[in-house]
Coordinates of C-alpha atoms in Angstrom, one line a residue:
X81 CA 17.4 5.0 29.7
X82 CA 13.7 4.3 29.6
X83 CA 12.5 0.6 28.8
X84 CA 11.0 1.8 25.5
X85 CA 14.4 3.7 24.4
X86 CA 16.1 0.1 25.1
X87 CA 13.6 -1.6 23.1
X88 CA 14.2 0.9 19.9
X89 CA 17.8 0.7 20.3
X90 CA 17.9 -3.1 20.2
X91 CA 15.5 -3.2 17.2
X92 CA 17.3 -0.3 15.3
X93 CA 20.7 -2.4 16.2
X94 CA 19.3 -5.5 14.7
X95 CA 17.6 -4.0 11.6
X96 CA 20.7 -2.4 10.5
X97 CA 23.1 -5.1 10.8
X98 CA 25.2 -5.7 7.5
X99 CA 23.9 -8.8 5.5
X100 CA 27.3 -8.4 3.7
X101 CA 29.7 -8.5 6.4
X102 CA 31.9 -11.6 7.5
X103 CA 29.9 -13.4 10.3
X104 CA 32.1 -15.5 12.5
X105 CA 30.5 -17.9 15.2
X106 CA 30.9 -16.8 18.6
X107 CA 30.0 -19.1 21.5
X108 CA 29.8 -16.1 24.0
X109 CA 26.8 -14.4 23.0
X110 CA 27.0 -11.6 25.9
X111 CA 30.2 -10.5 24.2
X112 CA 29.2 -10.8 20.5
X113 CA 28.5 -7.5 18.5
X114 CA 27.0 -7.3 15.1
X115 CA 28.5 -5.1 12.3
X116 CA 26.1 -2.3 11.3
X117 CA 26.2 -0.4 8.1
X118 CA 23.8 1.0 5.8
X119 CA 21.9 -1.2 3.6
X120 CA 22.8 -0.6 -0.2
X121 CA 20.8 -1.0 -3.2
X122 CA 17.7 0.4 -1.6
X123 CA 14.6 0.6 -3.8
X124 CA 13.3 3.9 -5.0
X125 CA 10.6 5.8 -3.1
X126 CA 7.1 5.6 -4.0
X127 CA 4.6 8.3 -4.5
X128 CA 3.7 10.1 -1.4
X129 CA 0.2 9.0 -1.2
X130 CA 1.1 5.2 -1.9
X131 CA 3.9 5.8 1.0
X132 CA 1.3 7.0 3.5
X133 CA -1.8 5.4 2.9
X134 CA -0.1 2.2 4.5
X135 CA 0.6 4.1 7.8
X136 CA -2.9 5.7 7.6
X137 CA -4.4 1.7 7.5
X138 CA -1.9 1.0 10.2
X139 CA -3.2 3.6 12.7
X140 CA -7.0 2.1 12.2
X141 CA -5.6 -1.2 12.6
X142 CA -4.0 -0.2 16.1
X143 CA -7.1 1.5 17.1
X144 CA -9.3 -1.7 16.4
X145 CA -6.8 -3.3 18.6
X146 CA -7.4 -1.2 21.4
X147 CA -11.2 -1.2 20.6
X148 CA -10.8 -5.2 21.3
X149 CA -9.3 -4.6 24.8
X150 CA -12.3 -2.2 25.8
X151 CA -14.6 -4.8 24.3
X152 CA -13.5 -8.4 24.8
X153 CA -14.8 -11.2 22.9
X154 CA -17.6 -13.5 24.1
X155 CA -16.9 -16.5 22.2
X156 CA -16.7 -19.8 24.2
X157 CA -13.8 -22.0 24.1
X158 CA -13.9 -25.4 23.0
X159 CA -13.7 -28.1 25.9
X160 CA -10.9 -30.8 26.2
X161 CA -11.4 -34.1 26.0
X162 CA -9.7 -36.7 28.3
X163 CA -10.5 -40.5 27.4
X164 CA -13.5 -39.6 25.5
X165 CA -14.8 -37.3 28.7
X166 CA -15.4 -33.5 28.2
X167 CA -13.3 -31.4 30.6
X168 CA -14.9 -28.0 31.1
X169 CA -12.1 -25.2 30.3
X170 CA -11.7 -22.7 33.6
X171 CA -13.2 -19.4 32.7
X172 CA -11.1 -18.0 35.5
X173 CA -8.1 -15.8 34.8
X174 CA -4.8 -17.4 34.0
X175 CA -1.4 -16.0 35.0
X176 CA 2.0 -16.1 33.3
X177 CA 3.9 -19.1 33.9
X178 CA 6.9 -17.1 34.4
X179 CA 6.7 -14.6 37.3
X180 CA 9.1 -11.6 37.7
X181 CA 12.7 -12.4 38.1
X182 CA 12.3 -15.9 37.2
X183 CA 15.1 -17.5 35.5
X184 CA 15.1 -19.7 32.4
X185 CA 17.0 -20.6 29.4
X186 CA 16.3 -20.3 25.7
X187 CA 17.9 -23.1 23.4
X188 CA 17.9 -22.5 19.7
X189 CA 18.0 -25.9 17.4
X190 CA 18.1 -26.3 13.6
X191 CA 16.0 -28.6 12.0
X192 CA 14.7 -30.1 8.5
X193 CA 11.1 -30.1 9.7
X194 CA 8.7 -28.0 11.9
X195 CA 8.0 -31.0 14.2
X196 CA 11.4 -31.2 16.4
X197 CA 14.9 -31.2 15.8
X198 CA 17.2 -33.9 15.6
X199 CA 18.5 -34.1 19.3
X200 CA 21.0 -36.9 18.3
X201 CA 22.8 -34.5 16.0
X202 CA 24.9 -32.2 18.6
X203 CA 25.4 -29.9 15.6
X204 CA 21.7 -29.1 15.7
X205 CA 22.0 -27.2 18.7
X206 CA 23.1 -23.7 17.4
X207 CA 23.0 -21.5 20.7
X208 CA 22.2 -22.0 24.2
X209 CA 21.0 -18.7 25.7
X210 CA 21.4 -19.4 29.4
X211 CA 20.3 -17.7 32.8
X212 CA 18.1 -15.3 31.5
X213 CA 16.1 -13.2 34.0
X214 CA 12.3 -12.6 33.1
X215 CA 11.6 -9.0 33.7
X216 CA 15.2 -7.5 33.3
X217 CA 15.3 -4.9 31.2
X218 CA 18.8 -3.9 31.7
X219 CA 21.2 -7.0 31.4
X220 CA 23.7 -7.6 28.6
X221 CA 26.6 -5.9 27.3
X222 CA 24.5 -2.8 26.0
X223 CA 22.5 -2.7 29.2
X224 CA 19.2 -3.3 27.3
X225 CA 18.7 -7.0 27.7
X226 CA 19.8 -7.3 23.9
X227 CA 22.0 -10.6 23.3
X228 CA 23.3 -11.7 19.7
X229 CA 24.4 -14.4 18.4
X230 CA 26.1 -14.8 14.8
X231 CA 27.3 -18.0 13.0
X232 CA 27.5 -19.3 9.6
X233 CA 25.3 -22.3 8.4
X234 CA 26.2 -24.9 6.2
X235 CA 23.2 -25.0 3.5
X236 CA 22.5 -28.7 2.6
X237 CA 21.8 -29.8 -0.9
X238 CA 18.1 -29.8 0.1
X239 CA 18.1 -26.4 1.0
X240 CA 19.9 -25.5 -2.0
X241 CA 17.3 -27.1 -4.1
X242 CA 14.4 -25.3 -2.8
X243 CA 14.1 -27.0 0.5
X244 CA 13.3 -25.6 4.0
X245 CA 15.3 -25.1 7.2
X246 CA 13.6 -24.4 10.6
X247 CA 14.4 -22.9 13.7
X248 CA 13.3 -24.6 17.0
X249 CA 12.9 -22.1 20.2
X250 CA 12.7 -23.5 23.5
X251 CA 12.1 -21.5 26.5
X252 CA 12.3 -23.9 29.9
X253 CA 13.5 -23.6 33.1
X254 CA 17.2 -23.1 34.0
X255 CA 19.3 -26.1 33.4
X256 CA 16.7 -28.0 31.7
X257 CA 17.2 -29.8 28.3
X258 CA 13.8 -30.3 25.9
X259 CA 14.8 -33.8 25.0
X260 CA 15.8 -34.9 28.5
X261 CA 13.3 -33.4 30.6
X262 CA 10.4 -34.0 28.6
X263 CA 9.2 -36.8 30.8
X264 CA 9.2 -34.9 34.1
X265 CA 5.8 -34.0 35.7
X266 CA 6.6 -30.3 35.5
X267 CA 7.5 -30.7 31.5
X268 CA 4.5 -28.3 30.7
X269 CA 7.0 -25.7 31.6
X270 CA 8.7 -26.2 28.5
X271 CA 7.9 -23.5 25.8
X272 CA 8.4 -24.5 21.9
X273 CA 8.0 -22.5 19.3
X274 CA 9.1 -23.2 15.3
X275 CA 10.1 -20.5 12.6
X276 CA 10.7 -21.3 8.9
X277 CA 14.3 -19.3 8.3
X278 CA 14.1 -19.1 4.6
X279 CA 11.1 -17.6 2.6
X280 CA 9.5 -18.4 -0.8
X281 CA 9.2 -15.7 -2.9
X282 CA 8.3 -15.1 -6.8
X283 CA 10.7 -14.5 -9.3
X284 CA 8.9 -13.1 -12.3
X285 CA 10.3 -13.6 -16.1
X286 CA 10.3 -11.1 -18.2
X287 CA 8.9 -11.6 -21.8
X288 CA 9.1 -8.1 -23.3
X289 CA 11.4 -7.4 -26.5
X290 CA 11.8 -4.3 -28.8
X291 CA 9.6 -4.7 -31.5
X292 CA 11.9 -3.3 -33.8
X293 CA 14.8 -5.6 -33.5
X294 CA 13.2 -8.3 -31.5
X295 CA 15.9 -8.3 -28.7
X296 CA 16.0 -7.5 -25.0
X297 CA 18.3 -6.2 -22.7
X298 CA 17.3 -8.1 -19.8
X299 CA 19.5 -10.9 -18.2
X300 CA 19.2 -14.4 -20.0
X301 CA 18.3 -15.9 -16.6
X302 CA 15.1 -13.6 -16.5
X303 CA 14.2 -14.2 -19.9
X304 CA 10.9 -16.2 -20.0
X305 CA 11.5 -19.7 -21.9
X306 CA 8.9 -20.6 -24.5
X307 CA 6.3 -22.8 -23.0
X308 CA 7.3 -22.1 -19.4
X309 CA 5.9 -20.4 -16.7
X310 CA 6.0 -16.6 -15.9
X311 CA 6.9 -16.9 -12.5
X312 CA 9.1 -19.3 -10.6
X313 CA 8.8 -19.8 -6.6
X314 CA 12.7 -19.5 -5.3
X315 CA 13.9 -19.9 -1.4
X316 CA 15.4 -16.7 -0.3
X317 CA 17.4 -16.0 2.9
X318 CA 17.6 -13.1 5.0
X319 CA 20.6 -13.0 7.6
X320 CA 18.8 -11.5 10.4
X321 CA 15.9 -12.4 12.8
X322 CA 14.7 -10.7 16.0
X323 CA 13.3 -13.3 18.9
X324 CA 11.2 -11.4 21.6
X325 CA 9.9 -12.6 24.8
X326 CA 7.0 -10.5 25.8
X327 CA 7.2 -9.2 29.5
X328 CA 3.6 -9.3 30.4
X329 CA 1.8 -10.4 33.6
X330 CA -1.8 -9.6 32.5
X331 CA -4.2 -12.0 33.7
X332 CA -5.7 -13.5 30.5
X333 CA -8.9 -15.6 30.6
X334 CA -8.9 -18.4 28.2
X335 CA -11.2 -17.7 25.2
X336 CA -11.2 -13.7 26.2
X337 CA -8.2 -12.7 24.5
X338 CA -8.7 -10.1 22.1
X339 CA -7.6 -10.5 18.3
X340 CA -4.8 -10.6 17.1
X341 CA -3.4 -11.6 20.6
X342 CA -5.2 -14.6 20.9
X343 CA -3.1 -16.1 18.2
X344 CA -0.3 -15.8 20.4
X345 CA -1.2 -16.6 23.7
X346 CA -1.0 -20.1 24.6
X347 CA -2.6 -21.8 27.5
X348 CA -1.2 -24.4 29.7
X349 CA -3.3 -27.4 29.5
X350 CA -5.3 -28.1 32.7
X351 CA -3.4 -25.4 34.5
X352 CA -4.5 -21.9 35.4
X353 CA -1.1 -20.5 33.3
X354 CA -0.5 -19.3 30.0
X355 CA 3.1 -19.4 28.4
X356 CA 5.2 -16.2 28.0
X357 CA 4.4 -15.1 24.5
X358 CA 7.5 -15.6 22.1
X359 CA 7.1 -13.3 19.4
X360 CA 9.4 -14.1 16.1
X361 CA 10.1 -10.5 15.0
X362 CA 11.0 -10.0 11.2
X363 CA 9.3 -6.8 10.8
X364 CA 12.4 -4.7 10.1
X365 CA 13.6 -7.3 7.4
X366 CA 13.3 -5.4 4.5
X367 CA 12.4 -7.4 1.4
X368 CA 15.2 -6.0 -1.0
X369 CA 17.9 -7.6 1.6
X370 CA 16.6 -11.3 0.8
X371 CA 18.9 -12.9 -1.4
X372 CA 18.2 -16.2 -3.1
X373 CA 19.4 -19.6 -2.0
X374 CA 21.1 -22.0 -4.5
X375 CA 24.5 -23.7 -5.5
X376 CA 26.2 -20.3 -5.2
X377 CA 25.5 -20.0 -1.4
X378 CA 26.7 -22.8 0.2
X379 CA 27.1 -20.8 3.4
X380 CA 24.7 -18.3 5.2
X381 CA 25.2 -15.8 7.4
X382 CA 22.9 -15.7 10.1
X383 CA 22.8 -13.2 13.2
X384 CA 20.4 -14.1 15.8
X385 CA 19.1 -11.2 18.3
X386 CA 17.1 -12.0 21.7
X387 CA 15.6 -9.4 23.7
X388 CA 12.5 -8.6 25.7
X389 CA 9.5 -6.8 24.3
X390 CA 6.6 -4.8 26.1
X391 CA 2.9 -5.3 25.6
X392 CA 2.4 -2.2 24.0
X393 CA 4.8 -2.5 21.3
X394 CA 3.8 -6.3 20.8
X395 CA 0.4 -5.0 20.0
X396 CA 1.8 -2.9 17.2
X397 CA 3.6 -5.9 15.5
X398 CA 0.9 -8.1 16.3
X399 CA -1.5 -5.7 14.3
X400 CA 1.2 -5.8 11.5
X401 CA 0.7 -9.3 11.0
X402 CA -3.2 -9.2 11.2
X403 CA -2.9 -6.6 8.4
X404 CA -0.7 -8.6 6.2
X405 CA -3.0 -11.7 6.7
X406 CA -5.8 -9.5 5.4
X407 CA -3.9 -8.0 2.5
X408 CA -2.9 -11.5 1.3
X409 CA -6.5 -12.5 1.4
X410 CA -7.8 -9.4 -0.3
X411 CA -5.2 -9.0 -3.2
X412 CA -4.7 -12.5 -4.0
X413 CA -1.8 -13.9 -5.7
X414 CA 1.1 -11.4 -6.0
X415 CA -0.7 -8.9 -3.9
X416 CA 1.1 -9.9 -0.7
X417 CA 4.5 -9.2 -2.1
X418 CA 3.4 -5.6 -3.4
X419 CA 2.1 -5.5 0.1
X420 CA 5.8 -6.3 1.6
X421 CA 7.3 -3.5 -0.9
X422 CA 4.9 -0.7 -0.1
X423 CA 5.8 -2.0 3.8
X424 CA 9.3 -1.4 3.1
X425 CA 8.9 2.1 1.7
X426 CA 7.2 2.9 5.1
X427 CA 9.8 1.2 7.2
X428 CA 12.3 3.2 5.4
X429 CA 10.7 6.2 6.0
X430 CA 10.3 5.8 9.5
X431 CA 14.0 4.9 9.9
X432 CA 15.2 7.7 8.1
X433 CA 12.9 10.6 8.3
X434 CA 13.1 13.1 10.9
X435 CA 10.4 12.4 13.8
X436 CA 9.1 15.7 13.5
X437 CA 8.6 15.7 9.7
X438 CA 7.2 12.2 9.9
X439 CA 4.6 13.4 12.4
X440 CA 3.9 16.6 10.1
X441 CA 3.8 14.1 7.0
X442 CA 1.3 11.8 9.1
X443 CA -1.0 14.7 9.8
X444 CA -1.1 16.3 6.3
X445 CA -1.7 13.0 4.8
X446 CA -5.0 12.9 6.8
X447 CA -5.8 16.1 5.4
X448 CA -5.0 15.0 2.0
X449 CA -7.3 12.0 2.3
X450 CA -10.2 14.4 3.6
X451 CA -9.8 16.9 0.9
X452 CA -9.7 13.9 -1.8
X453 CA -13.1 12.6 -0.5
X454 CA -14.5 16.0 -0.4
X455 CA -13.1 16.5 -4.1
X456 CA -14.9 13.2 -4.7
X457 CA -18.2 14.2 -3.3
X458 CA -18.4 17.7 -4.8
X459 CA -17.7 16.4 -8.3
X460 CA -20.6 13.9 -8.1
X461 CA -23.0 16.6 -6.6
X462 CA -21.9 19.1 -9.2
X463 CA -22.8 17.1 -12.2
X464 CA -25.9 15.6 -10.4
X465 CA -27.5 19.3 -9.8
X466 CA -26.2 20.8 -13.2
X467 CA -29.0 22.4 -15.0
X468 CA -27.1 24.1 -18.0
X469 CA -23.9 23.3 -20.1
X470 CA -23.2 26.9 -20.7
X471 CA -19.6 27.4 -20.4
X472 CA -18.5 23.9 -19.9
X473 CA -16.2 21.6 -22.1
X474 CA -18.2 18.6 -23.0
X475 CA -15.7 17.2 -25.0
X476 CA -13.3 17.0 -22.0
X477 CA -16.0 14.8 -20.5
X478 CA -15.5 12.4 -23.1
X479 CA -11.7 12.5 -23.2
X480 CA -11.7 11.4 -19.3
X481 CA -13.7 8.5 -20.1
X482 CA -11.3 7.4 -22.6
X483 CA -8.5 8.3 -20.4
X484 CA -10.1 6.2 -17.8
X485 CA -10.3 3.4 -20.3
X486 CA -6.8 3.5 -21.2
X487 CA -5.6 3.5 -17.6
X488 CA -7.8 0.4 -17.0
X489 CA -6.6 -1.4 -20.0
X490 CA -3.2 -1.0 -18.7
X491 CA -3.3 -2.4 -15.8
X492 CA -5.4 -5.5 -16.9
X493 CA -2.6 -6.0 -19.4
X494 CA 0.3 -5.7 -16.6
X495 CA -1.7 -7.8 -14.0
X496 CA -2.1 -5.4 -11.3
X497 CA -3.8 -6.7 -8.3
X498 CA -7.7 -6.8 -7.7
X499 CA -8.0 -3.8 -5.5
X500 CA -6.4 -1.5 -8.1
X501 CA -8.5 -2.7 -10.5
X502 CA -11.7 -2.1 -8.8
X503 CA -10.8 1.3 -7.8
X504 CA -9.8 2.2 -11.7
X505 CA -13.0 0.5 -12.8
X506 CA -15.1 2.5 -10.4
X507 CA -13.5 5.8 -11.7
X508 CA -14.4 4.6 -15.0
X509 CA -18.0 4.1 -14.5
X510 CA -18.4 7.6 -12.6
X511 CA -16.8 9.2 -15.8
X512 CA -19.1 7.0 -18.1
X513 CA -22.1 8.2 -15.6
X514 CA -21.1 11.9 -16.5
X515 CA -21.8 11.3 -20.3
X516 CA -25.4 11.0 -19.2
X517 CA -25.2 14.5 -17.8
X518 CA -23.8 16.4 -21.0
X519 CA -25.6 14.9 -23.6
X520 CA -29.2 13.1 -24.4
X521 CA -28.7 9.2 -24.9
X522 CA -31.7 7.3 -26.5
X523 CA -32.3 3.7 -27.4
X524 CA -33.3 3.2 -30.7
X525 CA -35.4 -0.1 -31.1
X526 CA -36.7 0.4 -34.8
X527 CA -33.5 0.8 -36.3
X528 CA -31.4 -2.1 -35.0
X529 CA -27.8 -3.1 -35.9
X530 CA -28.1 -6.5 -37.8
X531 CA -31.9 -6.7 -36.9
X532 CA -31.1 -7.6 -33.5
X533 CA -29.0 -5.0 -31.5
X534 CA -30.6 -1.5 -30.5
X535 CA -29.2 1.3 -31.7
X536 CA -28.0 4.1 -29.2
X537 CA -28.2 7.5 -30.5
X538 CA -27.1 10.9 -29.0
X539 CA -28.0 14.5 -29.3
X540 CA -26.3 17.3 -27.7
X541 CA -28.4 19.2 -25.2
X542 CA -30.0 22.5 -25.9
X543 CA -28.0 24.5 -23.5
X544 CA -24.6 23.3 -24.8
X545 CA -25.8 24.1 -28.6
X546 CA -27.7 27.4 -28.4
X547 CA -24.7 28.9 -26.6
X548 CA -21.4 29.7 -28.0
X549 CA -19.9 27.0 -25.6
X550 CA -20.2 24.2 -28.4
X551 CA -18.4 26.5 -30.9
X552 CA -15.4 27.7 -28.2
X553 CA -15.3 23.8 -27.5
X554 CA -14.8 22.6 -30.9
X555 CA -12.2 25.5 -31.8
X556 CA -10.4 24.8 -28.5
X557 CA -10.0 21.1 -29.5
X558 CA -8.9 22.1 -33.0
X559 CA -6.2 24.1 -31.7
X560 CA -5.1 21.6 -29.2
X561 CA -4.8 18.9 -31.8
X562 CA -2.0 20.7 -33.5
X563 CA 0.1 20.3 -30.6
X564 CA -1.5 17.0 -29.2
X565 CA -1.0 14.6 -32.3
X566 CA 2.5 15.8 -33.1
X567 CA 3.7 15.0 -29.4
X568 CA 1.6 11.8 -29.5
X569 CA 3.5 10.5 -32.7
X570 CA 6.9 11.6 -31.3
X571 CA 6.3 9.9 -28.1
X572 CA 5.0 6.7 -29.8
X573 CA 8.2 6.6 -31.8
X574 CA 10.3 7.1 -28.7
X575 CA 8.4 4.5 -27.0
X576 CA 8.9 2.1 -30.2
X577 CA 12.5 2.7 -30.6
X578 CA 13.7 2.6 -27.0
X579 CA 11.1 0.6 -24.9
X580 CA 10.4 -2.9 -24.5
X581 CA 7.0 -4.3 -24.9
X582 CA 5.1 -7.8 -24.8
X583 CA 3.5 -7.0 -28.3
X584 CA 2.1 -4.5 -30.6
X585 CA -1.2 -4.3 -28.0
X586 CA 0.9 -3.8 -25.0
X587 CA 3.0 -1.1 -27.2
X588 CA -0.2 0.6 -27.8
X589 CA -1.5 0.8 -24.4
X590 CA 1.7 1.9 -22.8
X591 CA 2.3 4.5 -25.2
X592 CA -1.2 6.2 -24.6
X593 CA -0.6 5.7 -20.8
X594 CA 2.6 7.2 -20.8
X595 CA 1.3 10.0 -23.1
X596 CA -1.5 10.6 -20.7
X597 CA 1.0 10.6 -17.7
X598 CA 3.2 12.9 -19.4
X599 CA 0.9 15.3 -21.3
X600 CA -2.5 14.6 -19.8
X601 CA -2.7 18.2 -18.1
X602 CA -3.0 19.8 -21.4
X603 CA -6.5 18.6 -21.8
X604 CA -7.4 21.1 -19.1
X605 CA -6.6 23.9 -21.4
X606 CA -10.0 23.8 -23.5
X607 CA -11.3 24.8 -20.4
X608 CA -9.1 28.0 -20.3
X609 CA -9.9 28.7 -23.8
X610 CA -13.8 28.7 -22.9
X611 CA -13.5 30.5 -19.9
X612 CA -11.3 33.2 -22.1
X613 CA -13.7 33.6 -24.8
X614 CA -16.9 33.7 -22.4
X615 CA -15.0 36.1 -20.3
X616 CA -16.3 34.1 -17.3
X617 CA -15.5 31.5 -14.6
X618 CA -19.0 31.2 -13.1
X619 CA -20.1 27.9 -14.5
X620 CA -17.0 26.1 -12.9
X621 CA -17.1 23.6 -10.1
X622 CA -14.9 25.7 -7.8
X623 CA -15.6 23.5 -4.4
X624 CA -14.1 20.4 -6.1
X625 CA -11.5 22.2 -8.1
X626 CA -10.4 23.9 -4.5
X627 CA -10.2 20.7 -3.0
X628 CA -7.9 19.1 -6.0
X629 CA -5.9 22.3 -5.9
X630 CA -5.0 22.0 -2.1
X631 CA -4.2 18.3 -2.6
X632 CA -1.8 19.2 -5.5
X633 CA 0.0 21.7 -3.2
X634 CA 0.1 19.0 -0.3
X635 CA 1.8 17.0 -3.0
X636 CA 4.0 19.8 -3.7
X637 CA 5.3 19.9 0.1
X638 CA 6.0 16.1 -0.3
X639 CA 7.9 16.6 -3.2
X640 CA 10.2 19.0 -1.6
X641 CA 10.8 16.9 1.4
X642 CA 10.6 13.3 0.3
X643 CA 12.3 11.5 -2.6
X644 CA 10.1 10.6 -5.4
X645 CA 10.2 10.3 -9.3
X646 CA 11.1 13.0 -11.0
X647 CA 7.9 12.7 -13.4
X648 CA 5.5 12.6 -10.4
X649 CA 7.2 15.8 -9.1
X650 CA 6.7 17.7 -12.4
X651 CA 3.1 16.4 -12.4
X652 CA 2.3 18.4 -9.4
X653 CA 4.1 21.5 -10.6
X654 CA 2.3 21.5 -13.7
X655 CA -1.1 21.3 -12.4
X656 CA -0.1 23.9 -10.0
X657 CA 0.5 26.3 -13.1
X658 CA -2.8 25.3 -14.6
X659 CA -4.8 26.0 -11.3
X660 CA -3.0 29.3 -11.1
X661 CA -4.1 30.5 -14.4
X662 CA -7.6 29.4 -13.2
X663 CA -7.6 31.5 -10.5
X664 CA -6.2 34.6 -12.7
X665 CA -9.2 34.0 -14.6
X666 CA -11.3 34.1 -11.8
X667 CA -9.8 37.5 -10.7
X668 CA -9.9 39.2 -14.1
X669 CA -13.4 38.2 -14.8
X670 CA -15.7 39.7 -12.1
X671 CA -18.9 38.4 -11.0
X672 CA -21.9 39.3 -12.9
X673 CA -25.3 38.9 -10.7
X674 CA -27.2 38.4 -14.2
X675 CA -24.8 35.6 -15.6
X676 CA -26.5 32.0 -15.4
X677 CA -24.4 30.0 -12.8
X678 CA -23.8 25.8 -12.8
X679 CA -27.3 25.3 -11.5
X680 CA -28.9 27.4 -14.4
X681 CA -29.8 30.2 -11.8
X682 CA -28.7 34.1 -11.5
X683 CA -28.5 36.5 -8.9
X684 CA -31.7 38.1 -9.5
X685 CA -33.6 34.8 -10.1
X686 CA -34.5 32.0 -7.1
X687 CA -35.8 29.6 -9.6
X688 CA -33.7 26.9 -11.3
X689 CA -35.2 26.1 -14.6
X690 CA -34.7 22.3 -15.7
X691 CA -33.1 21.2 -18.6
X692 CA -35.3 19.5 -21.2
X693 CA -34.0 16.3 -22.9
X694 CA -35.8 17.3 -26.1
X695 CA -35.8 20.5 -27.9
X696 CA -34.8 22.3 -24.9
X697 CA -37.3 25.3 -25.5
X698 CA -38.3 25.6 -21.9
X699 CA -34.8 25.9 -20.5
X700 CA -33.5 28.0 -23.1
X701 CA -36.4 30.6 -22.8
X702 CA -35.8 30.6 -19.2
X703 CA -32.1 31.2 -19.4
X704 CA -32.8 34.0 -21.6
X705 CA -35.5 35.8 -19.8
X706 CA -32.8 35.8 -16.6
X707 CA -30.7 38.2 -18.7
X708 CA -27.8 36.0 -19.1
X709 CA -25.1 37.5 -21.6
X710 CA -22.0 36.0 -22.9
X711 CA -19.8 38.9 -22.6
X712 CA -18.9 41.5 -20.1

């Protein structure tokens, strides 16, 4: 069995321990085995892109870490001061305080603060893990140097009242005690780490009701009280924790340790040594397994696992910690919890998915992101270089702006994090920019609103008016409205009767947003109708549509192999149907070299006429002279 296999087996065993099982204290840690089981009440899987974008981000983070190793930092460290006299820090390499095959003990104390435990209280010593050999990968009952200790912690009144409890970890020479041997000349060999065992999480209160009855199905404890905050900070408990001591003999130099490892390497003062890194590993503790601490939990089950960790895997975990810090700073309040939820999805995928399928998923997700970027690029390029609007549905462009506006207002009403708001806002600005490409906008300073605000007037472009496109566009939306408005009214009644909302404004946004998610694809049908009437598809942005279609097919692949909401699966398949219709139209409407393409040119002409914002006579004359025709 290899070193990495031993680590993986130990971590999987620790992460799969059943928090609901009965745990009894056992002083002989080497003979203790934790009960395993499958975690229950797992959160539903998110959409494919939400699940994989975090993994892609992690790959970038790991690359950044390795880049730091190739390019060490050059920031000088601050010299220490003794008796007011600066003592220069040694620039030479430092070595691990514990060499290979060194013996040491690990002592675990419980305390009410993060300074030091109460050594006078004999019950504060929770576990004494003795005679550990540094660098031994095959010790213990499972032959992977993994040791577990299980106990039941009696929760104090302070802890059940939103207090805190701390785990003090001491790594010290064989037979030493932290309080007794702190005065020895070699007391610097005592390594001390602290971990807060409880975690404070937000509990959000619900303030929605059925607008018709004024009642809610939410549990009374989760209903927002009048004149109270919408969130409450509660202490939570996880029954499992893993402590890793890193096996590493790298000659680190103080001030030259790359990030994020510099946060964990601690150098011995005035000595050419550094302490063996003690990594408190709660990466595999899923957020859904945390439970609140209150008067109903006087006893807390706790299982502690100790085993060594290699440098490579330590880099991976350290990169995750740095990413979490960035997410918390970037997303602000509530963003960290959303990031934790996304990480839970990734962790479950890594634990439950076949490795070959996981590798395929990662590769396909990278291709998905490339296609998404290319689709965005070609969409901007298409509308920027567009010379003629013949064959394009202008009303669909306006509807796209309306759809983006509804999505933005909906996420603002639901207090989504800042990054998502910025992303949707940029999409809205791009859709609004497209309006300037399909109509002529003018500012009228003579006829002002209330004699103060200039009027904004608009007119259709000549290539849209003088062709049959405008007539077909109006006809398509007239037919579409016969199905659209009844569906909208029906969905609005359903949402009002069976869903809860914060108010009438929220109901309108929720109804429109849900309707767009469910029936938004039908807004692509006007373009199908225009293609049918013109018997042509030469005016469409086929590059952009192809990239989007490829992404849809990738989503179809995920829909088959990964759990996701049913509506998302239906959304993938319905987009496929629309695109297949486009492909069928492209097949039956053959290429006509005399037809005007999306740049206002034909196969018989090399000059692209410009669209005039006035009467458009120049562009119209150029199009007519090129032999453009409407029907084959």
